[in-house]
């Protein structure tokens, strides 16, 4: 329904934060009512008597309850329940028009897609510089790469690029290369969510057992020893 009816309104609101917030609140209320169609039943609390109240003078005696009146109230409530409509609402089905073509929405997201493509390019370039031992260029791009790791596409790109280098038998790194790759992996895993566990994290598993550095003759350190603390 949003896509069908609200696109013009959204465009009109783009520059006005107040209107956008009001629109979001309206949406939130609709969604909340959809999930919670029946208002919560309020329970009447009966207050407990205070300590020592039985020692008070001038206590009023509890009034005598008339059996006929009590039965009449119960009968009234029972009759109401029997005539009450069923509590389950009948689902109203409705046809929602398809709304504006997807292309119109994609135009608005064009900038976001361009930004995403730039970020992926930065990740690829930085990894290339690391493996080509162009450390000065890699250092310049490194902060941007770490920021890009907030996005899932960039994390996925990192695993793909590193996998390409493993396939080219470039898994044994020098100390500086090793440090760069470890920092990228750590940043990538740090920003992973539970959704990424079987995607990004799983893709990194074979990589962390492949990338390594020689510490001294006969002693090799693998990448997993530096990233294994992540959940």
Coordinates of C-alpha atoms in Angstrom, one line a residue:
X1 CA 0.0 0.0 0.0
X2 CA 2.9 2.3 0.7
X3 CA 4.3 1.8 -2.7
X4 CA 0.9 2.1 -4.3
X5 CA -0.4 5.2 -2.6
X6 CA 2.3 7.0 -0.6
X7 CA 5.1 7.6 -3.1
X8 CA 4.0 11.2 -3.9
X9 CA 3.5 12.0 -0.3
X10 CA 7.0 10.6 0.6
X11 CA 8.6 12.7 -2.1
X12 CA 6.8 15.8 -0.9
X13 CA 8.0 15.2 2.6
X14 CA 11.7 14.5 1.8
X15 CA 13.0 17.8 3.0
X16 CA 10.8 18.1 6.1
X17 CA 11.9 16.1 9.1
X18 CA 8.7 16.9 11.1
X19 CA 6.4 15.6 8.4
X20 CA 8.6 12.5 7.9
X21 CA 8.4 11.8 11.7
X22 CA 4.7 12.3 11.8
X23 CA 4.3 9.9 8.8
X24 CA 6.6 7.3 10.6
X25 CA 4.4 7.6 13.8
X26 CA 1.2 7.0 11.8
X27 CA 2.8 3.9 10.2
X28 CA 4.0 2.7 13.6
X29 CA 0.5 3.0 15.0
X30 CA -1.0 1.1 12.0
X31 CA 1.6 -1.7 12.4
X32 CA 1.1 -1.9 16.2
X33 CA -2.7 -2.1 15.8
X34 CA -2.2 -4.8 13.2
X35 CA -0.1 -6.9 15.6
X36 CA -2.3 -6.1 18.7
X37 CA -5.9 -5.8 17.4
X38 CA -7.5 -6.4 20.8
X39 CA -7.0 -3.9 23.6
X40 CA -5.4 -5.3 26.8
X41 CA -8.0 -6.2 29.5
X42 CA -7.5 -4.0 32.6
X43 CA -7.5 -6.0 35.8
X44 CA -9.1 -4.3 38.8
X45 CA -6.7 -4.5 41.8
X46 CA -8.2 -5.0 45.2
X47 CA -6.2 -3.1 47.8
X48 CA -5.0 -5.1 50.8
X49 CA -6.0 -3.7 54.2
X50 CA -3.2 -1.8 55.9
X51 CA -1.3 -3.2 58.9
X52 CA -3.1 -2.7 62.2
X53 CA -6.4 -1.6 60.6
X54 CA -8.3 -4.2 62.7
X55 CA -7.3 -2.2 65.9
X56 CA -9.1 1.0 64.6
X57 CA -12.2 2.1 66.4
X58 CA -15.4 3.1 64.6
X59 CA -15.1 0.3 62.0
X60 CA -18.0 0.1 59.6
X61 CA -19.5 -3.4 59.5
X62 CA -19.3 -5.1 56.0
X63 CA -22.6 -4.6 54.3
X64 CA -24.9 -7.6 53.9
X65 CA -25.0 -8.8 50.2
X66 CA -28.4 -9.4 48.7
X67 CA -28.3 -12.8 47.1
X68 CA -31.0 -11.8 44.5
X69 CA -29.1 -8.6 43.4
X70 CA -25.8 -10.6 43.0
X71 CA -27.6 -13.3 40.9
X72 CA -29.2 -10.6 38.7
X73 CA -25.7 -9.0 38.0
X74 CA -24.3 -12.4 37.1
X75 CA -27.3 -13.2 34.8
X76 CA -26.9 -9.8 33.0
X77 CA -23.2 -10.4 32.3
X78 CA -23.9 -13.9 31.0
X79 CA -26.6 -12.6 28.7
X80 CA -24.2 -10.0 27.3
X81 CA -21.6 -12.6 26.7
X82 CA -24.0 -14.8 24.8
X83 CA -25.1 -12.0 22.5
X84 CA -21.6 -10.6 22.0
X85 CA -20.1 -10.9 18.5
X86 CA -17.2 -13.4 18.1
X87 CA -13.9 -12.0 19.2
X88 CA -12.0 -13.1 16.1
X89 CA -12.2 -10.4 13.4
X90 CA -13.0 -11.6 9.9
X91 CA -10.1 -10.9 7.6
X92 CA -10.8 -8.2 5.0
X93 CA -9.2 -9.1 1.7
X94 CA -8.5 -6.2 -0.6
X95 CA -6.7 -5.7 -3.9
X96 CA -3.8 -3.2 -3.8
X97 CA -2.8 -1.6 -7.1
X98 CA 0.7 -2.2 -8.2
X99 CA 1.6 1.5 -7.9
X100 CA 4.4 3.3 -9.8
X101 CA 6.9 1.2 -11.7
X102 CA 9.9 0.0 -9.8
X103 CA 12.2 2.1 -12.0
X104 CA 10.8 5.3 -10.4
X105 CA 11.8 4.0 -7.0
X106 CA 15.2 2.8 -8.3
X107 CA 16.0 6.3 -9.5
X108 CA 15.8 7.6 -5.9
X109 CA 18.0 4.8 -4.8
X110 CA 20.5 5.5 -7.5
X111 CA 22.9 7.5 -5.3
X112 CA 22.8 4.8 -2.6
X113 CA 23.7 2.2 -5.2
X114 CA 26.5 4.3 -6.6
X115 CA 27.9 4.8 -3.0
X116 CA 27.7 1.1 -2.5
X117 CA 29.6 0.4 -5.7
X118 CA 32.3 3.0 -4.7
X119 CA 32.7 1.3 -1.3
X120 CA 33.2 -2.1 -2.9
X121 CA 35.7 -0.6 -5.3
X122 CA 37.6 0.8 -2.3
X123 CA 37.7 -2.6 -0.6
X124 CA 39.0 -4.3 -3.8
X125 CA 41.6 -1.7 -4.4
X126 CA 42.9 -1.8 -0.9
X127 CA 43.2 -5.6 -0.9
X128 CA 45.0 -5.4 -4.3
X129 CA 47.5 -2.8 -2.9
X130 CA 48.2 -5.0 0.1
X131 CA 49.0 -8.0 -2.1
X132 CA 51.1 -5.9 -4.4
X133 CA 53.0 -4.6 -1.4
X134 CA 51.9 -1.0 -2.1
X135 CA 51.5 -0.3 1.6
X136 CA 51.3 3.5 1.4
X137 CA 48.3 3.4 -0.9
X138 CA 46.7 0.6 1.2
X139 CA 47.2 2.8 4.3
X140 CA 45.4 5.7 2.7
X141 CA 42.3 3.6 1.8
X142 CA 42.3 1.6 5.0
X143 CA 40.1 3.8 7.2
X144 CA 37.5 3.9 4.3
X145 CA 37.6 0.1 4.1
X146 CA 37.0 -0.3 7.8
X147 CA 34.0 2.1 7.6
X148 CA 32.7 0.1 4.6
X149 CA 32.7 -3.1 6.6
X150 CA 29.5 -1.8 8.3
X151 CA 27.7 -2.8 5.1
X152 CA 27.0 -6.5 4.3
X153 CA 27.9 -6.1 0.6
X154 CA 31.5 -4.9 1.6
X155 CA 31.9 -7.9 4.0
X156 CA 30.9 -10.3 1.3
X157 CA 33.2 -8.5 -1.2
X158 CA 36.1 -9.0 1.3
X159 CA 35.6 -12.7 1.5
X160 CA 35.4 -13.0 -2.3
X161 CA 38.6 -11.0 -2.9
X162 CA 40.6 -12.9 -0.3
X163 CA 39.4 -16.2 -1.7
X164 CA 40.7 -15.2 -5.2
X165 CA 44.2 -14.5 -3.7
X166 CA 44.2 -17.9 -1.9
X167 CA 43.4 -19.6 -5.2
X168 CA 46.4 -17.8 -6.8
X169 CA 48.6 -19.4 -4.1
X170 CA 49.2 -16.0 -2.4
X171 CA 48.3 -17.1 1.1
X172 CA 51.8 -16.8 2.7
X173 CA 52.2 -13.1 3.7
X174 CA 54.9 -10.9 5.1
X175 CA 54.3 -9.2 8.5
X176 CA 52.8 -6.0 7.2
X177 CA 50.4 -7.8 4.8
X178 CA 49.4 -10.2 7.5
X179 CA 48.6 -7.3 9.9
X180 CA 46.4 -5.5 7.3
X181 CA 44.5 -8.7 6.4
X182 CA 43.9 -9.6 10.1
X183 CA 42.6 -6.1 10.9
X184 CA 40.2 -6.3 7.9
X185 CA 39.0 -9.8 9.0
X186 CA 38.6 -8.7 12.6
X187 CA 36.6 -5.6 11.6
X188 CA 34.5 -7.7 9.2
X189 CA 33.6 -10.3 12.0
X190 CA 33.0 -7.5 14.6
X191 CA 30.3 -6.0 12.4
X192 CA 28.7 -9.4 11.6
X193 CA 25.2 -10.1 12.8
X194 CA 23.6 -13.4 13.5
X195 CA 22.3 -13.3 9.9
X196 CA 25.9 -13.4 8.6
X197 CA 26.9 -16.5 10.7
X198 CA 26.2 -18.9 7.9
X199 CA 27.3 -16.5 5.1
X200 CA 30.2 -14.1 5.9
X201 CA 31.6 -15.9 8.9
X202 CA 31.3 -19.3 7.2
X203 CA 33.1 -17.9 4.1
X204 CA 35.9 -16.6 6.3
X205 CA 36.5 -20.0 8.0
X206 CA 38.6 -21.6 5.1
X207 CA 40.4 -18.3 4.6
X208 CA 41.6 -18.0 8.2
X209 CA 43.1 -21.4 8.0
X210 CA 44.9 -20.5 4.7
X211 CA 46.5 -17.1 5.3
X212 CA 49.6 -17.3 7.3
X213 CA 53.1 -15.8 8.0
X214 CA 56.4 -17.3 8.8
X215 CA 57.6 -16.2 12.3
X216 CA 60.9 -18.1 12.1
X217 CA 62.2 -21.2 10.3
X218 CA 59.7 -24.0 10.9
X219 CA 57.2 -21.8 12.8
X220 CA 54.1 -20.6 10.9
X221 CA 51.3 -18.5 12.4
X222 CA 47.8 -18.8 10.8
X223 CA 45.2 -16.1 10.7
X224 CA 42.7 -18.0 12.8
X225 CA 45.0 -17.5 15.9
X226 CA 44.2 -13.8 15.7
X227 CA 40.5 -13.9 14.9
X228 CA 39.2 -16.8 16.9
X229 CA 37.8 -14.7 19.8
X230 CA 34.7 -13.7 17.8
X231 CA 31.4 -15.2 18.7

